[in-house]
mmCIF file of C-alpha atoms and ligand atoms in Angstrom:
data_model
loop_
_atom_site.group_PDB
_atom_site.id
_atom_site.type_symbol
_atom_site.label_atom_id
_atom_site.label_comp_id
_atom_site.label_asym_id
_atom_site.label_seq_id
_atom_site.Cartn_x
_atom_site.Cartn_y
_atom_site.Cartn_z
ATOM 1 C CA MET A 41 -37.644 13.388 54.204
ATOM 2 C CA LYS A 42 -35.554 14.049 57.291
ATOM 3 C CA PHE A 43 -31.645 13.825 57.109
ATOM 4 C CA GLU A 44 -31.728 10.720 59.240
ATOM 5 C CA THR A 45 -34.378 9.122 57.101
ATOM 6 C CA LYS A 46 -32.564 9.968 54.302
ATOM 7 C CA LEU A 47 -29.700 8.041 55.704
ATOM 8 C CA ILE A 48 -31.702 4.659 55.701
ATOM 9 C CA ARG A 49 -34.497 5.541 53.370
ATOM 10 C CA VAL A 50 -32.801 6.857 49.908
ATOM 11 C CA GLY A 51 -31.791 4.075 47.371
ATOM 12 C CA GLU A 52 -32.976 1.071 49.149
ATOM 13 C CA GLU A 53 -36.464 1.285 48.190
ATOM 14 C CA PRO A 54 -37.847 -2.538 48.281
ATOM 15 C CA ASN A 55 -39.145 -3.675 45.359
ATOM 16 C CA ILE A 56 -42.214 -5.742 45.921
ATOM 17 C CA THR A 57 -43.847 -5.826 42.364
ATOM 18 C CA GLU A 58 -41.141 -6.401 40.103
ATOM 19 C CA GLY A 59 -38.391 -7.447 42.193
ATOM 20 C CA SER A 60 -37.950 -10.016 45.310
ATOM 21 C CA GLY A 61 -38.563 -7.177 48.003
ATOM 22 C CA ASP A 62 -35.036 -6.852 49.270
ATOM 23 C CA VAL A 63 -34.962 -4.678 52.496
ATOM 24 C CA VAL A 64 -31.471 -4.272 51.688
ATOM 25 C CA ILE A 65 -29.911 -3.526 48.677
ATOM 26 C CA PRO A 66 -28.324 -6.689 47.118
ATOM 27 C CA ILE A 67 -24.626 -6.661 45.577
ATOM 28 C CA HIS A 68 -24.589 -6.733 42.198
ATOM 29 C CA LEU A 69 -21.563 -8.452 40.990
ATOM 30 C CA SER A 70 -22.264 -9.234 37.329
ATOM 31 C CA SER A 71 -19.559 -7.234 34.992
ATOM 32 C CA THR A 72 -21.829 -7.147 32.270
ATOM 33 C CA PHE A 73 -25.458 -7.330 31.528
ATOM 34 C CA ALA A 74 -27.363 -9.032 29.071
ATOM 35 C CA ARG A 75 -30.054 -7.022 26.676
ATOM 36 C CA LYS A 76 -32.912 -8.191 24.844
ATOM 37 C CA GLU A 77 -32.353 -6.043 21.428
ATOM 38 C CA VAL A 78 -28.593 -5.413 20.104
ATOM 39 C CA ASP A 79 -28.882 -1.563 20.176
ATOM 40 C CA LYS A 80 -29.873 -0.545 23.510
ATOM 41 C CA PRO A 81 -29.801 -1.676 26.873
ATOM 42 C CA THR A 82 -32.401 -3.398 28.026
ATOM 43 C CA ARG A 83 -32.506 -1.895 31.886
ATOM 44 C CA GLY A 84 -30.801 0.862 31.235
ATOM 45 C CA TYR A 85 -27.152 -1.418 32.492
ATOM 46 C CA GLU A 86 -24.349 -2.495 29.865
ATOM 47 C CA TYR A 87 -21.060 -2.866 31.602
ATOM 48 C CA SER A 88 -20.375 -2.138 35.266
ATOM 49 C CA ARG A 89 -17.712 0.740 35.092
ATOM 50 C CA SER A 90 -20.657 2.742 33.261
ATOM 51 C CA GLY A 91 -23.554 1.655 35.962
ATOM 52 C CA ASN A 92 -24.017 -0.534 38.084
ATOM 53 C CA PRO A 93 -27.634 -0.763 40.400
ATOM 54 C CA THR A 94 -25.685 -1.114 43.727
ATOM 55 C CA ARG A 95 -23.888 1.873 42.728
ATOM 56 C CA ASP A 96 -25.994 3.763 41.744
ATOM 57 C CA ALA A 97 -28.424 3.166 44.820
ATOM 58 C CA LEU A 98 -25.516 4.229 46.668
ATOM 59 C CA GLU A 99 -24.936 7.810 44.532
ATOM 60 C CA LYS A 100 -28.590 8.382 44.800
ATOM 61 C CA ARG A 101 -27.818 7.988 48.516
ATOM 62 C CA LEU A 102 -24.945 10.305 48.345
ATOM 63 C CA ALA A 103 -26.949 12.987 46.401
ATOM 64 C CA ALA A 104 -29.149 13.509 48.773
ATOM 65 C CA LEU A 105 -27.192 13.955 52.029
ATOM 66 C CA GLU A 106 -25.886 16.621 50.288
ATOM 67 C CA ASN A 107 -28.758 18.035 49.309
ATOM 68 C CA ALA A 108 -27.337 17.687 45.688
ATOM 69 C CA LYS A 109 -28.947 16.416 42.436
ATOM 70 C CA TYR A 110 -26.412 13.961 41.312
ATOM 71 C CA GLY A 111 -23.932 11.703 43.163
ATOM 72 C CA LEU A 112 -20.859 9.839 41.870
ATOM 73 C CA ALA A 113 -18.829 7.197 43.441
ATOM 74 C CA PHE A 114 -14.929 6.513 43.240
ATOM 75 C CA SER A 115 -12.322 3.730 44.474
ATOM 76 C CA THR A 116 -10.794 6.358 47.042
ATOM 77 C CA GLY A 117 -11.171 9.450 47.823
ATOM 78 C CA LEU A 118 -8.110 10.583 45.695
ATOM 79 C CA ALA A 119 -9.700 8.858 42.573
ATOM 80 C CA ALA A 120 -12.692 11.050 43.106
ATOM 81 C CA GLU A 121 -10.177 13.986 42.964
ATOM 82 C CA THR A 122 -7.868 13.300 40.509
ATOM 83 C CA THR A 123 -11.133 12.460 38.094
ATOM 84 C CA LEU A 124 -12.529 15.671 38.929
ATOM 85 C CA CYS A 125 -9.190 17.935 38.178
ATOM 86 C CA LEU A 126 -8.441 15.825 35.185
ATOM 87 C CA SER A 127 -11.834 16.933 33.949
ATOM 88 C CA LEU A 128 -11.991 20.307 34.737
ATOM 89 C CA LEU A 129 -8.417 21.407 34.358
ATOM 90 C CA LYS A 130 -5.627 22.169 31.241
ATOM 91 C CA PRO A 131 -2.607 22.906 30.972
ATOM 92 C CA ASN A 132 -1.252 26.494 32.279
ATOM 93 C CA ASP A 133 -5.186 27.265 33.991
ATOM 94 C CA HIS A 134 -4.747 28.149 37.397
ATOM 95 C CA VAL A 135 -6.030 26.780 40.940
ATOM 96 C CA ILE A 136 -6.180 28.112 44.404
ATOM 97 C CA VAL A 137 -5.970 25.914 47.096
ATOM 98 C CA SER A 138 -6.394 26.071 50.926
ATOM 99 C CA ASP A 139 -2.810 25.913 52.595
ATOM 100 C CA ASP A 140 -2.667 22.887 54.555
ATOM 101 C CA VAL A 141 -5.008 20.228 52.527
ATOM 102 C CA TYR A 142 -5.061 16.920 53.045
ATOM 103 C CA GLY A 143 -1.439 15.698 52.675
ATOM 104 C CA GLY A 144 -2.281 13.519 49.670
ATOM 105 C CA CYS A 145 -3.733 16.191 47.889
ATOM 106 C CA ARG A 146 -1.810 18.498 48.362
ATOM 107 C CA ARG A 147 0.646 15.506 46.825
ATOM 108 C CA LEU A 148 -1.497 15.412 43.802
ATOM 109 C CA PHE A 149 -1.665 18.977 42.473
ATOM 110 C CA GLU A 150 2.564 19.212 42.771
ATOM 111 C CA ASN A 151 3.536 16.135 41.605
ATOM 112 C CA LEU A 152 1.007 15.425 38.909
ATOM 113 C CA PHE A 153 -1.129 18.657 38.414
ATOM 114 C CA LYS A 154 1.882 21.010 38.542
ATOM 115 C CA LYS A 155 5.143 19.324 37.639
ATOM 116 C CA GLN A 156 3.911 17.041 35.026
ATOM 117 C CA LEU A 157 0.859 18.922 33.930
ATOM 118 C CA GLY A 158 1.642 22.023 33.638
ATOM 119 C CA VAL A 159 -1.477 23.461 35.998
ATOM 120 C CA LYS A 160 -0.271 26.468 38.073
ATOM 121 C CA VAL A 161 -1.193 25.896 42.192
ATOM 122 C CA THR A 162 -0.888 28.939 44.482
ATOM 123 C CA TYR A 163 -1.705 27.620 48.200
ATOM 124 C CA VAL A 164 -2.859 30.240 50.353
ATOM 125 C CA ASP A 165 -4.311 30.684 53.798
ATOM 126 C CA ALA A 166 -8.424 30.750 53.139
ATOM 127 C CA ARG A 167 -9.016 32.289 56.546
ATOM 128 C CA LYS A 168 -8.641 35.409 54.663
ATOM 129 C CA ILE A 169 -10.543 36.521 52.339
ATOM 130 C CA ASP A 170 -8.647 39.488 50.850
ATOM 131 C CA VAL A 171 -5.770 36.520 50.361
ATOM 132 C CA VAL A 172 -7.844 34.168 48.578
ATOM 133 C CA GLU A 173 -9.288 37.232 46.147
ATOM 134 C CA ALA A 174 -5.704 38.738 45.561
ATOM 135 C CA ALA A 175 -4.777 35.343 44.587
ATOM 136 C CA ILE A 176 -7.340 35.044 41.408
ATOM 137 C CA GLU A 177 -6.276 35.620 38.186
ATOM 138 C CA ASN A 178 -7.633 35.414 34.945
ATOM 139 C CA ALA A 179 -6.482 31.775 34.303
ATOM 140 C CA THR A 180 -8.067 30.662 37.417
ATOM 141 C CA LYS A 181 -10.489 27.897 36.800
ATOM 142 C CA LEU A 182 -10.764 26.185 40.382
ATOM 143 C CA ILE A 183 -10.837 27.045 44.396
ATOM 144 C CA TRP A 184 -10.228 24.068 46.302
ATOM 145 C CA LEU A 185 -11.242 24.537 49.820
ATOM 146 C CA GLU A 186 -10.771 22.295 52.817
ATOM 147 C CA THR A 187 -13.087 23.125 55.899
ATOM 148 C CA PRO A 188 -11.943 22.832 58.572
ATOM 149 C CA THR A 189 -7.950 21.716 57.645
ATOM 150 C CA ASN A 190 -6.532 18.831 58.314
ATOM 151 C CA PRO A 191 -4.784 18.614 60.778
ATOM 152 C CA LEU A 192 -4.890 22.474 62.105
ATOM 153 C CA MET A 193 -8.410 23.038 61.990
ATOM 154 C CA LYS A 194 -8.152 26.207 60.053
ATOM 155 C CA LEU A 195 -12.033 27.390 58.993
ATOM 156 C CA CYS A 196 -12.752 29.402 55.612
ATOM 157 C CA ASP A 197 -16.241 31.263 55.062
ATOM 158 C CA ILE A 198 -17.724 28.866 52.565
ATOM 159 C CA LYS A 199 -20.556 31.670 51.499
ATOM 160 C CA VAL A 200 -18.197 34.686 50.860
ATOM 161 C CA ILE A 201 -15.425 32.768 49.149
ATOM 162 C CA ALA A 202 -17.966 30.739 46.756
ATOM 163 C CA GLU A 203 -19.879 33.880 46.602
ATOM 164 C CA ILE A 204 -16.267 35.769 44.756
ATOM 165 C CA ALA A 205 -15.835 32.793 42.781
ATOM 166 C CA ARG A 206 -18.906 32.816 41.509
ATOM 167 C CA GLN A 207 -18.769 36.105 40.269
ATOM 168 C CA LYS A 208 -15.726 35.340 38.438
ATOM 169 C CA LYS A 209 -16.798 31.962 37.009
ATOM 170 C CA ILE A 210 -14.700 29.935 38.719
ATOM 171 C CA ILE A 211 -15.553 26.932 40.398
ATOM 172 C CA THR A 212 -15.357 26.228 43.788
ATOM 173 C CA VAL A 213 -15.146 22.999 45.437
ATOM 174 C CA VAL A 214 -15.193 21.737 49.138
ATOM 175 C CA ASP A 215 -13.609 18.541 50.402
ATOM 176 C CA ASN A 216 -16.399 17.940 53.501
ATOM 177 C CA THR A 217 -14.603 14.695 54.616
ATOM 178 C CA PHE A 218 -14.159 16.268 58.102
ATOM 179 C CA MET A 219 -17.444 17.809 58.640
ATOM 180 C CA SER A 220 -19.572 15.001 57.023
ATOM 181 C CA PRO A 221 -22.744 15.521 55.440
ATOM 182 C CA TYR A 222 -24.109 15.496 58.834
ATOM 183 C CA PHE A 223 -22.481 18.544 60.143
ATOM 184 C CA GLN A 224 -21.706 20.735 56.888
ATOM 185 C CA ASN A 225 -23.387 21.070 53.619
ATOM 186 C CA PRO A 226 -21.026 23.426 51.501
ATOM 187 C CA LEU A 227 -23.571 23.146 48.550
ATOM 188 C CA ASP A 228 -26.548 24.888 51.064
ATOM 189 C CA LEU A 229 -23.580 27.744 51.264
ATOM 190 C CA GLY A 230 -22.877 28.491 47.497
ATOM 191 C CA ALA A 231 -20.173 25.913 46.593
ATOM 192 C CA ASP A 232 -20.305 23.879 43.110
ATOM 193 C CA ILE A 233 -19.151 20.715 43.686
ATOM 194 C CA VAL A 234 -19.019 18.802 47.302
ATOM 195 C CA MET A 235 -15.784 16.083 47.897
ATOM 196 C CA HIS A 236 -15.690 13.219 50.406
ATOM 197 C CA SER A 237 -13.310 10.381 51.274
ATOM 198 C CA THR A 238 -16.004 8.422 52.259
ATOM 199 C CA THR A 239 -13.001 6.084 53.970
ATOM 200 C CA LYS A 240 -13.417 8.518 56.746
ATOM 201 C CA TYR A 241 -16.644 9.186 58.367
ATOM 202 C CA LEU A 242 -19.280 8.258 55.690
ATOM 203 C CA ASN A 243 -18.049 4.442 55.575
ATOM 204 C CA GLY A 244 -17.263 5.051 59.384
ATOM 205 C CA HIS A 245 -15.761 1.674 59.693
ATOM 206 C CA SER A 246 -12.045 1.247 59.212
ATOM 207 C CA ASP A 247 -12.801 -1.139 56.095
ATOM 208 C CA SER A 248 -13.400 0.281 53.227
ATOM 209 C CA LEU A 249 -11.344 3.167 50.634
ATOM 210 C CA GLY A 250 -13.645 4.959 48.368
ATOM 211 C CA GLY A 251 -14.702 8.825 47.076
ATOM 212 C CA ALA A 252 -17.373 10.602 46.335
ATOM 213 C CA LEU A 253 -18.816 13.766 44.299
ATOM 214 C CA MET A 254 -21.718 15.521 44.599
ATOM 215 C CA LEU A 255 -23.235 18.642 42.736
ATOM 216 C CA SER A 256 -26.358 20.008 40.908
ATOM 217 C CA ASP A 257 -24.945 21.705 37.881
ATOM 218 C CA ASP A 258 -26.224 19.354 34.883
ATOM 219 C CA SER A 259 -22.967 20.320 32.511
ATOM 220 C CA LEU A 260 -20.867 19.537 35.311
ATOM 221 C CA PHE A 261 -22.228 16.550 36.333
ATOM 222 C CA GLU A 262 -22.208 15.078 32.597
ATOM 223 C CA ARG A 263 -18.469 15.944 32.188
ATOM 224 C CA LEU A 264 -17.870 13.801 35.391
ATOM 225 C CA LYS A 265 -19.914 11.499 34.520
ATOM 226 C CA PHE A 266 -18.335 11.018 31.350
ATOM 227 C CA ASN A 267 -14.929 10.778 33.100
ATOM 228 C CA GLN A 268 -16.335 8.607 35.767
ATOM 229 C CA ASN A 269 -16.365 5.766 32.886
ATOM 230 C CA ALA A 270 -13.638 6.888 30.702
ATOM 231 C CA ILE A 271 -11.040 6.981 33.743
ATOM 232 C CA GLY A 272 -12.663 4.094 35.276
ATOM 233 C CA ALA A 273 -11.602 4.406 39.094
ATOM 234 C CA ILE A 274 -15.001 3.536 40.159
ATOM 235 C CA LEU A 275 -16.037 2.245 43.729
ATOM 236 C CA SER A 276 -16.765 -1.386 44.050
ATOM 237 C CA PRO A 277 -20.035 -3.316 44.240
ATOM 238 C CA PHE A 278 -19.027 -5.011 47.305
ATOM 239 C CA ASP A 279 -17.563 -1.218 49.158
ATOM 240 C CA SER A 280 -20.433 0.435 47.408
ATOM 241 C CA TYR A 281 -22.778 -1.892 49.710
ATOM 242 C CA LEU A 282 -20.704 -1.448 52.846
ATOM 243 C CA LEU A 283 -20.711 2.328 52.055
ATOM 244 C CA MET A 284 -24.865 1.487 51.885
ATOM 245 C CA ARG A 285 -24.422 -0.105 55.252
ATOM 246 C CA GLY A 286 -22.266 2.394 57.114
ATOM 247 C CA ILE A 287 -24.055 5.502 55.967
ATOM 248 C CA LYS A 288 -27.312 4.043 58.014
ATOM 249 C CA THR A 289 -25.815 5.012 61.163
ATOM 250 C CA LEU A 290 -24.231 8.027 60.317
ATOM 251 C CA ALA A 291 -26.188 10.702 62.533
ATOM 252 C CA VAL A 292 -26.033 8.920 65.608
ATOM 253 C CA ARG A 293 -22.222 7.965 65.102
ATOM 254 C CA MET A 294 -21.509 11.832 64.791
ATOM 255 C CA ASP A 295 -23.352 12.481 67.728
ATOM 256 C CA ARG A 296 -21.150 10.394 69.731
ATOM 257 C CA HIS A 297 -18.349 11.191 68.008
ATOM 258 C CA GLN A 298 -19.024 15.075 68.626
ATOM 259 C CA SER A 299 -19.740 14.490 72.409
ATOM 260 C CA ASN A 300 -16.609 12.299 73.323
ATOM 261 C CA ALA A 301 -14.864 14.481 71.364
ATOM 262 C CA LYS A 302 -15.553 17.654 73.257
ATOM 263 C CA GLN A 303 -14.808 16.138 76.287
ATOM 264 C CA VAL A 304 -11.570 15.306 75.058
ATOM 265 C CA ALA A 305 -10.763 18.558 74.102
ATOM 266 C CA SER A 306 -11.805 20.196 76.920
ATOM 267 C CA PHE A 307 -9.778 17.518 78.821
ATOM 268 C CA LEU A 308 -6.739 18.766 76.891
ATOM 269 C CA SER A 309 -7.238 22.149 77.012
ATOM 270 C CA LYS A 310 -7.032 22.342 80.824
ATOM 271 C CA HIS A 311 -3.718 19.691 81.220
ATOM 272 C CA GLU A 312 -0.498 21.373 82.298
ATOM 273 C CA LYS A 313 1.263 19.211 79.578
ATOM 274 C CA ILE A 314 -0.535 20.460 76.707
ATOM 275 C CA GLN A 315 0.175 23.582 74.887
ATOM 276 C CA LYS A 316 -2.325 24.339 72.630
ATOM 277 C CA VAL A 317 -5.975 22.310 71.574
ATOM 278 C CA ASN A 318 -7.151 22.977 67.612
ATOM 279 C CA TYR A 319 -11.065 22.192 67.833
ATOM 280 C CA PRO A 320 -13.454 24.263 66.409
ATOM 281 C CA GLY A 321 -15.841 23.318 69.290
ATOM 282 C CA LEU A 322 -14.116 24.871 71.747
ATOM 283 C CA GLU A 323 -14.845 28.788 72.331
ATOM 284 C CA SER A 324 -11.171 29.608 72.725
ATOM 285 C CA HIS A 325 -10.850 28.498 68.569
ATOM 286 C CA PRO A 326 -10.161 31.879 67.236
ATOM 287 C CA GLN A 327 -13.006 31.307 64.434
ATOM 288 C CA TYR A 328 -15.875 29.361 67.011
ATOM 289 C CA SER A 329 -17.948 32.504 65.638
ATOM 290 C CA LEU A 330 -17.501 31.121 61.928
ATOM 291 C CA ALA A 331 -17.949 27.596 63.269
ATOM 292 C CA LYS A 332 -21.430 28.143 64.406
ATOM 293 C CA LYS A 333 -22.493 30.296 61.315
ATOM 294 C CA GLN A 334 -22.120 27.511 59.094
ATOM 295 C CA MET A 335 -21.515 23.910 60.854
ATOM 296 C CA ARG A 336 -24.322 22.512 62.662
ATOM 297 C CA GLY A 337 -21.204 20.979 64.931
ATOM 298 C CA CYS A 338 -18.019 20.047 65.020
ATOM 299 C CA SER A 339 -17.199 16.452 64.199
ATOM 300 C CA GLY A 340 -14.603 13.913 66.109
ATOM 301 C CA THR A 341 -11.010 15.141 64.818
ATOM 302 C CA PHE A 342 -8.941 18.033 65.897
ATOM 303 C CA SER A 343 -5.205 18.143 67.034
ATOM 304 C CA PHE A 344 -3.766 19.376 69.745
ATOM 305 C CA GLU A 345 -0.241 20.420 70.817
ATOM 306 C CA LEU A 346 2.050 18.901 73.746
ATOM 307 C CA LYS A 347 4.735 20.909 76.029
ATOM 308 C CA GLY A 348 8.183 19.939 74.572
ATOM 309 C CA ASP A 349 9.337 18.508 71.294
ATOM 310 C CA ILE A 350 9.126 15.813 69.415
ATOM 311 C CA THR A 351 10.566 13.590 71.563
ATOM 312 C CA ASN A 352 7.767 14.073 74.208
ATOM 313 C CA ALA A 353 5.244 13.524 71.320
ATOM 314 C CA LYS A 354 6.914 10.170 70.635
ATOM 315 C CA ALA A 355 6.690 9.261 74.111
ATOM 316 C CA PHE A 356 3.629 10.251 74.393
ATOM 317 C CA LEU A 357 1.758 7.937 71.642
ATOM 318 C CA ARG A 358 4.418 4.816 72.396
ATOM 319 C CA ASN A 359 2.567 5.090 76.125
ATOM 320 C CA LEU A 360 -0.601 4.638 74.890
ATOM 321 C CA LYS A 361 -2.346 1.278 75.546
ATOM 322 C CA GLU A 362 -6.026 1.343 73.993
ATOM 323 C CA LEU A 363 -5.933 3.705 71.260
ATOM 324 C CA SER A 364 -4.121 2.689 68.360
ATOM 325 C CA VAL A 365 -1.528 4.785 66.675
ATOM 326 C CA ALA A 366 -2.649 4.688 62.967
ATOM 327 C CA GLU A 367 -3.265 7.199 59.884
ATOM 328 C CA SER A 368 -7.342 7.719 58.562
ATOM 329 C CA LEU A 369 -9.961 8.568 60.768
ATOM 330 C CA GLY A 370 -13.460 8.850 61.248
ATOM 331 C CA GLY A 371 -14.110 5.366 62.417
ATOM 332 C CA VAL A 372 -15.647 3.831 65.255
ATOM 333 C CA GLU A 373 -12.379 3.228 66.879
ATOM 334 C CA SER A 374 -10.191 6.344 68.293
ATOM 335 C CA LEU A 375 -7.161 6.483 66.340
ATOM 336 C CA ILE A 376 -4.752 8.969 67.020
ATOM 337 C CA GLU A 377 -1.554 9.992 65.067
ATOM 338 C CA HIS A 378 1.909 12.171 64.577
ATOM 339 C CA PRO A 379 0.984 14.316 61.097
ATOM 340 C CA ALA A 380 4.959 15.151 60.616
ATOM 341 C CA LEU A 381 5.877 11.962 60.833
ATOM 342 C CA MET A 382 3.273 10.223 59.001
ATOM 343 C CA THR A 383 0.189 11.783 57.443
ATOM 344 C CA HIS A 384 1.895 15.294 56.703
ATOM 345 C CA ALA A 385 5.254 13.413 55.858
ATOM 346 C CA SER A 386 5.235 14.366 52.335
ATOM 347 C CA ILE A 387 5.198 17.999 52.904
ATOM 348 C CA PRO A 388 8.392 19.355 52.964
ATOM 349 C CA GLN A 389 9.477 20.867 56.747
ATOM 350 C CA GLU A 390 9.969 24.009 55.744
ATOM 351 C CA GLU A 391 6.550 24.027 54.441
ATOM 352 C CA ARG A 392 5.202 22.562 57.487
ATOM 353 C CA GLU A 393 6.465 24.737 59.366
ATOM 354 C CA LYS A 394 5.315 27.451 57.826
ATOM 355 C CA ILE A 395 1.990 26.280 57.773
ATOM 356 C CA GLY A 396 2.020 25.393 61.796
ATOM 357 C CA ILE A 397 2.295 21.682 61.738
ATOM 358 C CA SER A 398 5.098 21.867 64.387
ATOM 359 C CA ASP A 399 6.786 18.326 65.514
ATOM 360 C CA SER A 400 4.569 17.992 68.913
ATOM 361 C CA LEU A 401 1.402 18.392 67.239
ATOM 362 C CA ILE A 402 -0.847 15.279 67.583
ATOM 363 C CA ARG A 403 -4.059 14.703 65.695
ATOM 364 C CA ILE A 404 -6.716 12.670 67.495
ATOM 365 C CA SER A 405 -9.584 10.931 65.972
ATOM 366 C CA VAL A 406 -12.066 10.302 68.833
ATOM 367 C CA GLY A 407 -13.755 7.119 68.529
ATOM 368 C CA ILE A 408 -17.693 5.932 70.403
ATOM 369 C CA GLU A 409 -15.896 3.730 72.815
ATOM 370 C CA HIS A 410 -16.920 4.925 76.324
ATOM 371 C CA VAL A 411 -15.410 8.251 76.507
ATOM 372 C CA ASP A 412 -14.016 7.197 79.855
ATOM 373 C CA ASP A 413 -11.864 5.089 78.374
ATOM 374 C CA ILE A 414 -10.269 6.854 76.231
ATOM 375 C CA LEU A 415 -9.597 9.849 78.902
ATOM 376 C CA LYS A 416 -7.791 7.606 80.866
ATOM 377 C CA ASP A 417 -5.401 5.864 78.304
ATOM 378 C CA ILE A 418 -4.837 9.800 77.191
ATOM 379 C CA GLU A 419 -4.355 10.802 80.637
ATOM 380 C CA GLN A 420 -1.646 7.788 81.605
ATOM 381 C CA ALA A 421 0.577 8.362 78.385
ATOM 382 C CA LEU A 422 0.564 11.961 79.186
ATOM 383 C CA TRP A 423 2.222 11.800 82.707
ATOM 384 C CA LYS A 424 4.763 9.571 80.802
ATOM 385 C CA SER A 425 5.407 12.250 77.829
HETATM 386 C C1 PLP B 221 -8.325 10.592 53.867
HETATM 387 C C2 PLP B 221 -8.572 11.991 52.916
HETATM 388 C C3 PLP B 221 -9.058 12.238 51.385
HETATM 389 C C4 PLP B 221 -7.865 10.930 50.690
HETATM 390 O O1 PLP B 221 -8.951 10.153 50.491
HETATM 391 P P1 PLP B 221 -8.759 8.340 50.340
HETATM 392 O O2 PLP B 221 -9.847 7.782 50.645
HETATM 393 O O3 PLP B 221 -7.655 8.128 51.205
HETATM 394 O O4 PLP B 221 -7.788 8.263 48.829
HETATM 395 C C5 PLP B 221 -9.320 13.423 51.411
HETATM 396 N N1 PLP B 221 -9.383 14.636 52.369
HETATM 397 C C6 PLP B 221 -9.270 14.200 53.234
HETATM 398 C C7 PLP B 221 -10.052 15.100 53.919
HETATM 399 C C8 PLP B 221 -8.915 13.134 54.215
HETATM 400 O O5 PLP B 221 -9.240 12.933 55.070
#
């Protein structure tokens, strides 16, 4: 089955022989399920935290999109990440993390895993293979990659890093939120687990939070499935339904996100008020060839730097008339934000500057409105910055 067909069909096959033949999966709200025999659940369902028919349908679809055997759905992206890390890490284990990962991911590693649970964490510039390799210790259990990174759009070579990790029996996880399964499939490149904040492109409508893990290894799956229930941070039946619905249009949305983003990025790269544009779809991106190699496209989110300082950046954002200044990304509407003051404010300034998140850096999630309207709004606000 082709990708576009999986988006619509997997997990939602109408049951005409036994069921009512619904074309759309019903929202199974029941918290518990009755059984005929006391010692065995009749239809496999006992209690909705352990398994729910709507969530099961979604998990099947999620797995199919990343060419994985298994999918697991959680209440948020960070809930997926927490369950994964609590399942695989213990005190004194070591984790390697790309240095400009999602702010909330860094906060989780710093405050919970490092300070409270005694896990050692090293942040690396994962663009450099030798730096990643040099960071490996005997206690290294996990390499956590995000590519492209947020917000600087740095790429790392999933295939090469996963191969090094495999030889040392280290698990490679890739946060694939920015690309969505439409543009990049980390498992096909050798990663062990893919993570998504489904809140972003997968759901695509800014109306539901969720997280997902996709993988093919049986024993890893058993541990994660056990802890999905034991920890309990599962996705609700209603959000599972919303996500099933949102996913159906992923391919058409991503094509439009990408074509709009390309036009906005190329417009900005020629504008006199702009210092720099970080978009892997532009030939000027230092890792353009790696982007061509491991991605099928470049999605709709990127960052750029204005000339000037924080005053100019704030004036630009204040003067936008149509685009919403808001955190998050991947919805049909364009969203724009200031990482240093918003999404990445929890990273200490010194660290931020070291990574390259300056005070004039702006991140944009280009929506699927008509591109002329997006460009017009940006243009008029730039002249007032
Ligand atoms: C939003 C996001 C997360 C966290 O997901 P939530 O659903 O907000 O918990 C993790 N990684 C990336 C890249 C994100 O953009």
